[in-house]
């Protein structure tokens, strides 16, 4: 089934985006990429060090991957814009995941500053994928600001708590005419499948794979779950009923 996802002029056949943090060793990253089938990987600019040798994360990312630098550490739109410009100048391309976070306990994104950064960077030709708290008004403003996709959180970053914002994400899928990529909090393949069954365009996750006992098998499990969830969405899920309906009615059988 040919069912590509188009973002920023790039055709993607995988709807699983992955990250680069929390692995026990950087050399696991290319193996996880292979197991997951992912084509997009996010990386924090502060981990890109041309003089870092084996510690430079870029040495472990295959050249065929689409890089999604993120503005991790930014606390304002101005800081996010500066990081994005540095990433592009460093040769990391023109995709950027906007992260603007002031809350240091729950690490929830600042939607207002995220909208401001999106406006500036989209006008400069960046392919902007903003990470945001799922709020319809903010998502529509991000769309109007030039975002290429909207990335609402499923649960706070790194918690593996699942799709706790399900009903809010569902509203964005229905009302925002952009790809909706569920980002953060997904902990199980079944939760990723659920997001895809709802109509999410993709899922971005890191902790669930990186902290698994076997990251390579977990990456494969997420790959299969996302594929299954997407197929279920395209097939059209059957209606949910309040009472039972027999699959094979007995009407007339005994007469």
PDB file of C-alpha atoms in Angstrom:
ATOM      1  CA  UNK A   1       0.000   0.000   0.000  1.00  0.00           C
ATOM      2  CA  UNK A   2       1.536   3.291  -1.117  1.00  0.00           C
ATOM      3  CA  UNK A   3       0.517   5.800   1.542  1.00  0.00           C
ATOM      4  CA  UNK A   4       3.214   8.488   1.763  1.00  0.00           C
ATOM      5  CA  UNK A   5       3.326  11.412   4.153  1.00  0.00           C
ATOM      6  CA  UNK A   6       4.344  14.699   2.525  1.00  0.00           C
ATOM      7  CA  UNK A   7       6.000  17.365   4.664  1.00  0.00           C
ATOM      8  CA  UNK A   8       8.195  20.215   3.493  1.00  0.00           C
ATOM      9  CA  UNK A   9       8.518  18.854  -0.026  1.00  0.00           C
ATOM     10  CA  UNK A  10       9.740  15.445   1.198  1.00  0.00           C
ATOM     11  CA  UNK A  11       7.825  12.191   0.701  1.00  0.00           C
ATOM     12  CA  UNK A  12       8.040   9.867   3.678  1.00  0.00           C
ATOM     13  CA  UNK A  13       6.972   6.251   3.682  1.00  0.00           C
ATOM     14  CA  UNK A  14       7.529   5.822   7.431  1.00  0.00           C
ATOM     15  CA  UNK A  15       5.237   7.571   9.907  1.00  0.00           C
ATOM     16  CA  UNK A  16       7.483   6.904  12.888  1.00  0.00           C
ATOM     17  CA  UNK A  17       9.810   9.751  13.849  1.00  0.00           C
ATOM     18  CA  UNK A  18      12.477   8.994  16.452  1.00  0.00           C
ATOM     19  CA  UNK A  19      14.952  10.800  18.701  1.00  0.00           C
ATOM     20  CA  UNK A  20      18.574  10.449  19.719  1.00  0.00           C
ATOM     21  CA  UNK A  21      18.533  10.835  23.499  1.00  0.00           C
ATOM     22  CA  UNK A  22      18.833   8.453  26.472  1.00  0.00           C
ATOM     23  CA  UNK A  23      20.499   5.555  24.649  1.00  0.00           C
ATOM     24  CA  UNK A  24      23.078   3.600  26.639  1.00  0.00           C
ATOM     25  CA  UNK A  25      25.497   4.156  23.761  1.00  0.00           C
ATOM     26  CA  UNK A  26      25.360   6.268  20.620  1.00  0.00           C
ATOM     27  CA  UNK A  27      26.289   3.286  18.471  1.00  0.00           C
ATOM     28  CA  UNK A  28      22.782   1.928  19.081  1.00  0.00           C
ATOM     29  CA  UNK A  29      21.246   4.757  17.088  1.00  0.00           C
ATOM     30  CA  UNK A  30      21.884   3.415  13.546  1.00  0.00           C
ATOM     31  CA  UNK A  31      20.649  -0.009  14.656  1.00  0.00           C
ATOM     32  CA  UNK A  32      17.451   1.509  16.052  1.00  0.00           C
ATOM     33  CA  UNK A  33      16.979   3.454  12.823  1.00  0.00           C
ATOM     34  CA  UNK A  34      17.210   0.222  10.848  1.00  0.00           C
ATOM     35  CA  UNK A  35      14.794  -1.627  13.151  1.00  0.00           C
ATOM     36  CA  UNK A  36      12.277   1.205  13.253  1.00  0.00           C
ATOM     37  CA  UNK A  37      12.318   1.981   9.546  1.00  0.00           C
ATOM     38  CA  UNK A  38      12.188   5.653  10.519  1.00  0.00           C
ATOM     39  CA  UNK A  39      13.239   8.329   8.023  1.00  0.00           C
ATOM     40  CA  UNK A  40      13.129  11.356  10.343  1.00  0.00           C
ATOM     41  CA  UNK A  41      15.254  11.835  13.445  1.00  0.00           C
ATOM     42  CA  UNK A  42      15.343  14.741  15.847  1.00  0.00           C
ATOM     43  CA  UNK A  43      18.552  15.967  17.471  1.00  0.00           C
ATOM     44  CA  UNK A  44      19.372  18.797  19.871  1.00  0.00           C
ATOM     45  CA  UNK A  45      21.866  21.269  18.472  1.00  0.00           C
ATOM     46  CA  UNK A  46      23.909  21.158  21.683  1.00  0.00           C
ATOM     47  CA  UNK A  47      24.757  17.525  20.909  1.00  0.00           C
ATOM     48  CA  UNK A  48      26.226  18.426  17.523  1.00  0.00           C
ATOM     49  CA  UNK A  49      29.965  18.950  18.054  1.00  0.00           C
ATOM     50  CA  UNK A  50      32.200  18.669  14.980  1.00  0.00           C
ATOM     51  CA  UNK A  51      35.201  18.352  17.301  1.00  0.00           C
ATOM     52  CA  UNK A  52      33.528  15.792  19.525  1.00  0.00           C
ATOM     53  CA  UNK A  53      34.628  12.642  17.736  1.00  0.00           C
ATOM     54  CA  UNK A  54      32.562   9.669  18.847  1.00  0.00           C
ATOM     55  CA  UNK A  55      30.510  11.960  21.072  1.00  0.00           C
ATOM     56  CA  UNK A  56      29.286  13.970  18.092  1.00  0.00           C
ATOM     57  CA  UNK A  57      25.820  12.561  17.578  1.00  0.00           C
ATOM     58  CA  UNK A  58      25.990  13.263  13.835  1.00  0.00           C
ATOM     59  CA  UNK A  59      28.601  10.529  13.437  1.00  0.00           C
ATOM     60  CA  UNK A  60      25.904   7.981  14.271  1.00  0.00           C
ATOM     61  CA  UNK A  61      23.082   9.196  12.000  1.00  0.00           C
ATOM     62  CA  UNK A  62      23.033   7.664   8.485  1.00  0.00           C
ATOM     63  CA  UNK A  63      23.050  10.136   5.623  1.00  0.00           C
ATOM     64  CA  UNK A  64      19.667   9.069   4.253  1.00  0.00           C
ATOM     65  CA  UNK A  65      17.828  10.352   7.336  1.00  0.00           C
ATOM     66  CA  UNK A  66      15.893  13.617   7.295  1.00  0.00           C
ATOM     67  CA  UNK A  67      17.265  15.658  10.172  1.00  0.00           C
ATOM     68  CA  UNK A  68      14.861  17.444  12.482  1.00  0.00           C
ATOM     69  CA  UNK A  69      17.008  19.685  14.705  1.00  0.00           C
ATOM     70  CA  UNK A  70      15.127  20.801  17.796  1.00  0.00           C
ATOM     71  CA  UNK A  71      15.427  23.961  19.838  1.00  0.00           C
ATOM     72  CA  UNK A  72      15.699  22.144  23.161  1.00  0.00           C
ATOM     73  CA  UNK A  73      16.768  24.540  25.890  1.00  0.00           C
ATOM     74  CA  UNK A  74      15.025  27.576  24.419  1.00  0.00           C
ATOM     75  CA  UNK A  75      12.882  29.569  26.843  1.00  0.00           C
ATOM     76  CA  UNK A  76      11.694  32.242  24.433  1.00  0.00           C
ATOM     77  CA  UNK A  77      10.883  32.677  20.764  1.00  0.00           C
ATOM     78  CA  UNK A  78      14.117  34.632  20.309  1.00  0.00           C
ATOM     79  CA  UNK A  79      16.225  31.783  21.705  1.00  0.00           C
ATOM     80  CA  UNK A  80      14.408  29.218  19.550  1.00  0.00           C
ATOM     81  CA  UNK A  81      14.985  31.316  16.428  1.00  0.00           C
ATOM     82  CA  UNK A  82      18.672  31.687  17.245  1.00  0.00           C
ATOM     83  CA  UNK A  83      19.101  27.928  17.704  1.00  0.00           C
ATOM     84  CA  UNK A  84      17.254  27.189  14.450  1.00  0.00           C
ATOM     85  CA  UNK A  85      19.462  29.593  12.520  1.00  0.00           C
ATOM     86  CA  UNK A  86      22.593  28.063  14.044  1.00  0.00           C
ATOM     87  CA  UNK A  87      21.411  24.582  13.077  1.00  0.00           C
ATOM     88  CA  UNK A  88      20.870  25.611   9.474  1.00  0.00           C
ATOM     89  CA  UNK A  89      24.250  27.365   9.379  1.00  0.00           C
ATOM     90  CA  UNK A  90      25.833  24.162  10.731  1.00  0.00           C
ATOM     91  CA  UNK A  91      24.511  22.249   7.727  1.00  0.00           C
ATOM     92  CA  UNK A  92      21.617  20.483   9.449  1.00  0.00           C
ATOM     93  CA  UNK A  93      19.065  21.551   6.855  1.00  0.00           C
ATOM     94  CA  UNK A  94      15.987  23.719   7.074  1.00  0.00           C
ATOM     95  CA  UNK A  95      13.667  21.488   9.089  1.00  0.00           C
ATOM     96  CA  UNK A  96      13.239  22.505  12.717  1.00  0.00           C
ATOM     97  CA  UNK A  97      11.218  21.254  15.662  1.00  0.00           C
ATOM     98  CA  UNK A  98      10.322  24.241  17.811  1.00  0.00           C
ATOM     99  CA  UNK A  99      10.548  23.571  21.539  1.00  0.00           C
ATOM    100  CA  UNK A 100      10.042  26.552  23.824  1.00  0.00           C
ATOM    101  CA  UNK A 101       9.747  25.458  27.435  1.00  0.00           C
ATOM    102  CA  UNK A 102       9.729  27.624  30.553  1.00  0.00           C
ATOM    103  CA  UNK A 103       8.108  25.120  32.908  1.00  0.00           C
ATOM    104  CA  UNK A 104      10.911  23.031  34.364  1.00  0.00           C
ATOM    105  CA  UNK A 105       8.757  20.596  36.344  1.00  0.00           C
ATOM    106  CA  UNK A 106       6.406  19.225  33.699  1.00  0.00           C
ATOM    107  CA  UNK A 107       8.322  20.523  30.654  1.00  0.00           C
ATOM    108  CA  UNK A 108       5.127  21.754  29.017  1.00  0.00           C
ATOM    109  CA  UNK A 109       5.588  23.932  25.925  1.00  0.00           C
ATOM    110  CA  UNK A 110       4.866  27.650  25.895  1.00  0.00           C
ATOM    111  CA  UNK A 111       2.337  27.904  23.054  1.00  0.00           C
ATOM    112  CA  UNK A 112       2.505  31.683  22.762  1.00  0.00           C
ATOM    113  CA  UNK A 113       6.281  31.805  22.337  1.00  0.00           C
ATOM    114  CA  UNK A 114       6.072  28.797  20.017  1.00  0.00           C
ATOM    115  CA  UNK A 115       3.663  30.656  17.735  1.00  0.00           C
ATOM    116  CA  UNK A 116       5.986  33.673  17.647  1.00  0.00           C
ATOM    117  CA  UNK A 117       9.002  31.519  16.741  1.00  0.00           C
ATOM    118  CA  UNK A 118       7.016  29.670  14.073  1.00  0.00           C
ATOM    119  CA  UNK A 119       5.990  32.937  12.428  1.00  0.00           C
ATOM    120  CA  UNK A 120       9.574  34.164  12.205  1.00  0.00           C
ATOM    121  CA  UNK A 121      11.148  30.918  11.010  1.00  0.00           C
ATOM    122  CA  UNK A 122       8.442  30.003   8.492  1.00  0.00           C
ATOM    123  CA  UNK A 123       8.942  33.437   6.910  1.00  0.00           C
ATOM    124  CA  UNK A 124      12.659  32.596   6.613  1.00  0.00           C
ATOM    125  CA  UNK A 125      11.958  29.392   4.698  1.00  0.00           C
ATOM    126  CA  UNK A 126      12.242  26.856   7.494  1.00  0.00           C
ATOM    127  CA  UNK A 127      10.041  23.767   7.549  1.00  0.00           C
ATOM    128  CA  UNK A 128       8.652  24.328  11.030  1.00  0.00           C
ATOM    129  CA  UNK A 129       7.218  21.526  13.150  1.00  0.00           C
ATOM    130  CA  UNK A 130       6.163  23.076  16.471  1.00  0.00           C
ATOM    131  CA  UNK A 131       5.823  21.022  19.648  1.00  0.00           C
ATOM    132  CA  UNK A 132       2.796  22.304  21.530  1.00  0.00           C
ATOM    133  CA  UNK A 133       0.219  21.688  24.225  1.00  0.00           C
ATOM    134  CA  UNK A 134      -2.919  20.499  22.418  1.00  0.00           C
ATOM    135  CA  UNK A 135      -5.133  23.554  22.173  1.00  0.00           C
ATOM    136  CA  UNK A 136      -7.267  24.247  19.111  1.00  0.00           C
ATOM    137  CA  UNK A 137      -6.824  28.017  19.061  1.00  0.00           C
ATOM    138  CA  UNK A 138      -3.051  27.707  19.355  1.00  0.00           C
ATOM    139  CA  UNK A 139      -2.935  25.013  16.665  1.00  0.00           C
ATOM    140  CA  UNK A 140      -4.896  27.193  14.251  1.00  0.00           C
ATOM    141  CA  UNK A 141      -2.553  30.094  14.934  1.00  0.00           C
ATOM    142  CA  UNK A 142       0.432  27.832  14.262  1.00  0.00           C
ATOM    143  CA  UNK A 143      -1.151  26.799  10.974  1.00  0.00           C
ATOM    144  CA  UNK A 144      -1.706  30.426  10.020  1.00  0.00           C
ATOM    145  CA  UNK A 145       1.862  31.254  11.073  1.00  0.00           C
ATOM    146  CA  UNK A 146       3.197  28.801   8.482  1.00  0.00           C
ATOM    147  CA  UNK A 147       3.784  25.564  10.379  1.00  0.00           C
ATOM    148  CA  UNK A 148       4.288  22.508   8.153  1.00  0.00           C
ATOM    149  CA  UNK A 149       2.738  20.254  10.802  1.00  0.00           C
ATOM    150  CA  UNK A 150       1.538  20.531  14.388  1.00  0.00           C
ATOM    151  CA  UNK A 151       3.009  18.305  17.099  1.00  0.00           C
ATOM    152  CA  UNK A 152       0.795  18.076  20.210  1.00  0.00           C
ATOM    153  CA  UNK A 153       2.055  16.180  23.230  1.00  0.00           C
ATOM    154  CA  UNK A 154       0.434  12.921  24.241  1.00  0.00           C
ATOM    155  CA  UNK A 155       1.738  13.257  27.800  1.00  0.00           C
ATOM    156  CA  UNK A 156       4.638  15.152  29.391  1.00  0.00           C
ATOM    157  CA  UNK A 157       8.044  14.486  27.836  1.00  0.00           C
ATOM    158  CA  UNK A 158       9.771  11.276  28.874  1.00  0.00           C
ATOM    159  CA  UNK A 159       6.937   9.951  31.040  1.00  0.00           C
ATOM    160  CA  UNK A 160       5.813   6.971  28.906  1.00  0.00           C
ATOM    161  CA  UNK A 161       2.301   7.691  30.255  1.00  0.00           C
ATOM    162  CA  UNK A 162       0.566   7.304  26.916  1.00  0.00           C
ATOM    163  CA  UNK A 163      -2.074   9.274  25.071  1.00  0.00           C
ATOM    164  CA  UNK A 164      -3.412  11.275  28.036  1.00  0.00           C
ATOM    165  CA  UNK A 165      -4.503  14.163  25.784  1.00  0.00           C
ATOM    166  CA  UNK A 166      -6.490  11.904  23.473  1.00  0.00           C
ATOM    167  CA  UNK A 167      -9.680  13.968  23.170  1.00  0.00           C
ATOM    168  CA  UNK A 168      -7.782  17.213  22.624  1.00  0.00           C
ATOM    169  CA  UNK A 169      -5.577  15.607  19.968  1.00  0.00           C
ATOM    170  CA  UNK A 170      -8.689  14.220  18.279  1.00  0.00           C
ATOM    171  CA  UNK A 171     -10.066  17.753  17.969  1.00  0.00           C
ATOM    172  CA  UNK A 172      -6.850  18.943  16.295  1.00  0.00           C
ATOM    173  CA  UNK A 173      -6.993  16.042  13.836  1.00  0.00           C
ATOM    174  CA  UNK A 174     -10.556  16.975  12.923  1.00  0.00           C
ATOM    175  CA  UNK A 175     -10.168  20.745  12.763  1.00  0.00           C
ATOM    176  CA  UNK A 176      -6.608  21.638  11.721  1.00  0.00           C
ATOM    177  CA  UNK A 177      -5.834  21.094   8.067  1.00  0.00           C
ATOM    178  CA  UNK A 178      -2.233  20.060   8.674  1.00  0.00           C
ATOM    179  CA  UNK A 179      -0.492  16.793   9.552  1.00  0.00           C
ATOM    180  CA  UNK A 180      -0.899  16.166  13.290  1.00  0.00           C
ATOM    181  CA  UNK A 181       2.131  14.374  14.724  1.00  0.00           C
ATOM    182  CA  UNK A 182       1.736  13.101  18.279  1.00  0.00           C
ATOM    183  CA  UNK A 183       4.951  13.957  20.096  1.00  0.00           C
ATOM    184  CA  UNK A 184       6.025  12.986  23.633  1.00  0.00           C
ATOM    185  CA  UNK A 185       4.633  10.667  26.261  1.00  0.00           C
ATOM    186  CA  UNK A 186       3.806   7.622  24.137  1.00  0.00           C
ATOM    187  CA  UNK A 187       5.131   4.597  26.021  1.00  0.00           C
ATOM    188  CA  UNK A 188       3.661   1.513  24.349  1.00  0.00           C
ATOM    189  CA  UNK A 189       3.204   0.362  20.764  1.00  0.00           C
ATOM    190  CA  UNK A 190      -0.523  -0.023  21.458  1.00  0.00           C
ATOM    191  CA  UNK A 191      -0.688   3.692  22.325  1.00  0.00           C
ATOM    192  CA  UNK A 192       1.059   4.631  19.089  1.00  0.00           C
ATOM    193  CA  UNK A 193      -1.403   2.439  17.181  1.00  0.00           C
ATOM    194  CA  UNK A 194      -4.277   4.210  18.938  1.00  0.00           C
ATOM    195  CA  UNK A 195      -2.963   7.613  17.874  1.00  0.00           C
ATOM    196  CA  UNK A 196      -2.727   6.426  14.278  1.00  0.00           C
ATOM    197  CA  UNK A 197      -6.219   4.881  14.391  1.00  0.00           C
ATOM    198  CA  UNK A 198      -7.526   8.331  15.357  1.00  0.00           C
ATOM    199  CA  UNK A 199      -6.005   9.808  12.210  1.00  0.00           C
ATOM    200  CA  UNK A 200      -2.687  11.189  13.439  1.00  0.00           C
ATOM    201  CA  UNK A 201      -0.268  11.605  10.540  1.00  0.00           C
ATOM    202  CA  UNK A 202       2.722  10.278  12.482  1.00  0.00           C
ATOM    203  CA  UNK A 203       4.150   9.701  15.949  1.00  0.00           C
ATOM    204  CA  UNK A 204       7.448  11.003  17.316  1.00  0.00           C
ATOM    205  CA  UNK A 205       8.908   9.137  20.272  1.00  0.00           C
ATOM    206  CA  UNK A 206      12.244   8.544  21.928  1.00  0.00           C
ATOM    207  CA  UNK A 207      12.088   7.469  25.574  1.00  0.00           C
ATOM    208  CA  UNK A 208       9.875   4.440  24.966  1.00  0.00           C
ATOM    209  CA  UNK A 209      12.483   2.935  22.657  1.00  0.00           C
ATOM    210  CA  UNK A 210      15.663   4.197  24.332  1.00  0.00           C
ATOM    211  CA  UNK A 211      14.707   2.982  27.821  1.00  0.00           C
ATOM    212  CA  UNK A 212      13.287  -0.388  26.756  1.00  0.00           C
ATOM    213  CA  UNK A 213      15.124  -3.513  27.862  1.00  0.00           C
ATOM    214  CA  UNK A 214      15.684  -4.310  24.176  1.00  0.00           C
ATOM    215  CA  UNK A 215      15.557  -1.065  22.163  1.00  0.00           C
ATOM    216  CA  UNK A 216      15.921  -2.799  18.802  1.00  0.00           C
ATOM    217  CA  UNK A 217      12.945  -5.091  19.313  1.00  0.00           C
ATOM    218  CA  UNK A 218      10.930  -2.204  20.750  1.00  0.00           C
ATOM    219  CA  UNK A 219      11.727  -0.073  17.697  1.00  0.00           C
ATOM    220  CA  UNK A 220      10.439  -2.870  15.481  1.00  0.00           C
ATOM    221  CA  UNK A 221       7.308  -3.192  17.621  1.00  0.00           C
ATOM    222  CA  UNK A 222       6.551   0.521  17.216  1.00  0.00           C
ATOM    223  CA  UNK A 223       7.160   0.270  13.490  1.00  0.00           C
ATOM    224  CA  UNK A 224       4.569  -2.481  13.180  1.00  0.00           C
ATOM    225  CA  UNK A 225       2.087  -0.794  15.531  1.00  0.00           C
ATOM    226  CA  UNK A 226       2.137   2.473  13.647  1.00  0.00           C
ATOM    227  CA  UNK A 227       1.702   0.669  10.353  1.00  0.00           C
ATOM    228  CA  UNK A 228      -1.234  -1.319  11.757  1.00  0.00           C
ATOM    229  CA  UNK A 229      -2.860   1.776  13.234  1.00  0.00           C
ATOM    230  CA  UNK A 230      -2.572   3.668   9.975  1.00  0.00           C
ATOM    231  CA  UNK A 231      -4.079   0.772   8.006  1.00  0.00           C
ATOM    232  CA  UNK A 232      -6.968   0.576  10.467  1.00  0.00           C
ATOM    233  CA  UNK A 233      -7.637   4.303  10.049  1.00  0.00           C
ATOM    234  CA  UNK A 234      -7.611   4.044   6.265  1.00  0.00           C
ATOM    235  CA  UNK A 235      -9.823   0.949   6.344  1.00  0.00           C
ATOM    236  CA  UNK A 236     -12.415   2.773   8.451  1.00  0.00           C
ATOM    237  CA  UNK A 237     -13.085   1.536  11.955  1.00  0.00           C
ATOM    238  CA  UNK A 238     -16.476  -0.036  12.600  1.00  0.00           C
ATOM    239  CA  UNK A 239     -19.039   1.863  14.703  1.00  0.00           C
ATOM    240  CA  UNK A 240     -18.984   1.626  18.492  1.00  0.00           C
ATOM    241  CA  UNK A 241     -22.356   0.516  19.867  1.00  0.00           C
ATOM    242  CA  UNK A 242     -23.885   0.618  23.354  1.00  0.00           C
ATOM    243  CA  UNK A 243     -25.721  -2.715  23.029  1.00  0.00           C
ATOM    244  CA  UNK A 244     -24.894  -6.073  21.473  1.00  0.00           C
ATOM    245  CA  UNK A 245     -25.562  -6.925  17.834  1.00  0.00           C
ATOM    246  CA  UNK A 246     -25.104 -10.555  16.789  1.00  0.00           C
ATOM    247  CA  UNK A 247     -22.706 -11.128  13.930  1.00  0.00           C
ATOM    248  CA  UNK A 248     -24.949 -13.937  12.645  1.00  0.00           C
ATOM    249  CA  UNK A 249     -28.625 -13.152  13.501  1.00  0.00           C
ATOM    250  CA  UNK A 250     -30.879 -16.142  14.191  1.00  0.00           C
ATOM    251  CA  UNK A 251     -33.972 -14.522  12.634  1.00  0.00           C
ATOM    252  CA  UNK A 252     -35.948 -17.187  10.768  1.00  0.00           C
ATOM    253  CA  UNK A 253     -33.363 -19.885  11.419  1.00  0.00           C
ATOM    254  CA  UNK A 254     -35.668 -22.147  13.430  1.00  0.00           C
ATOM    255  CA  UNK A 255     -38.853 -21.474  11.471  1.00  0.00           C
TER     256      UNK A 255
END
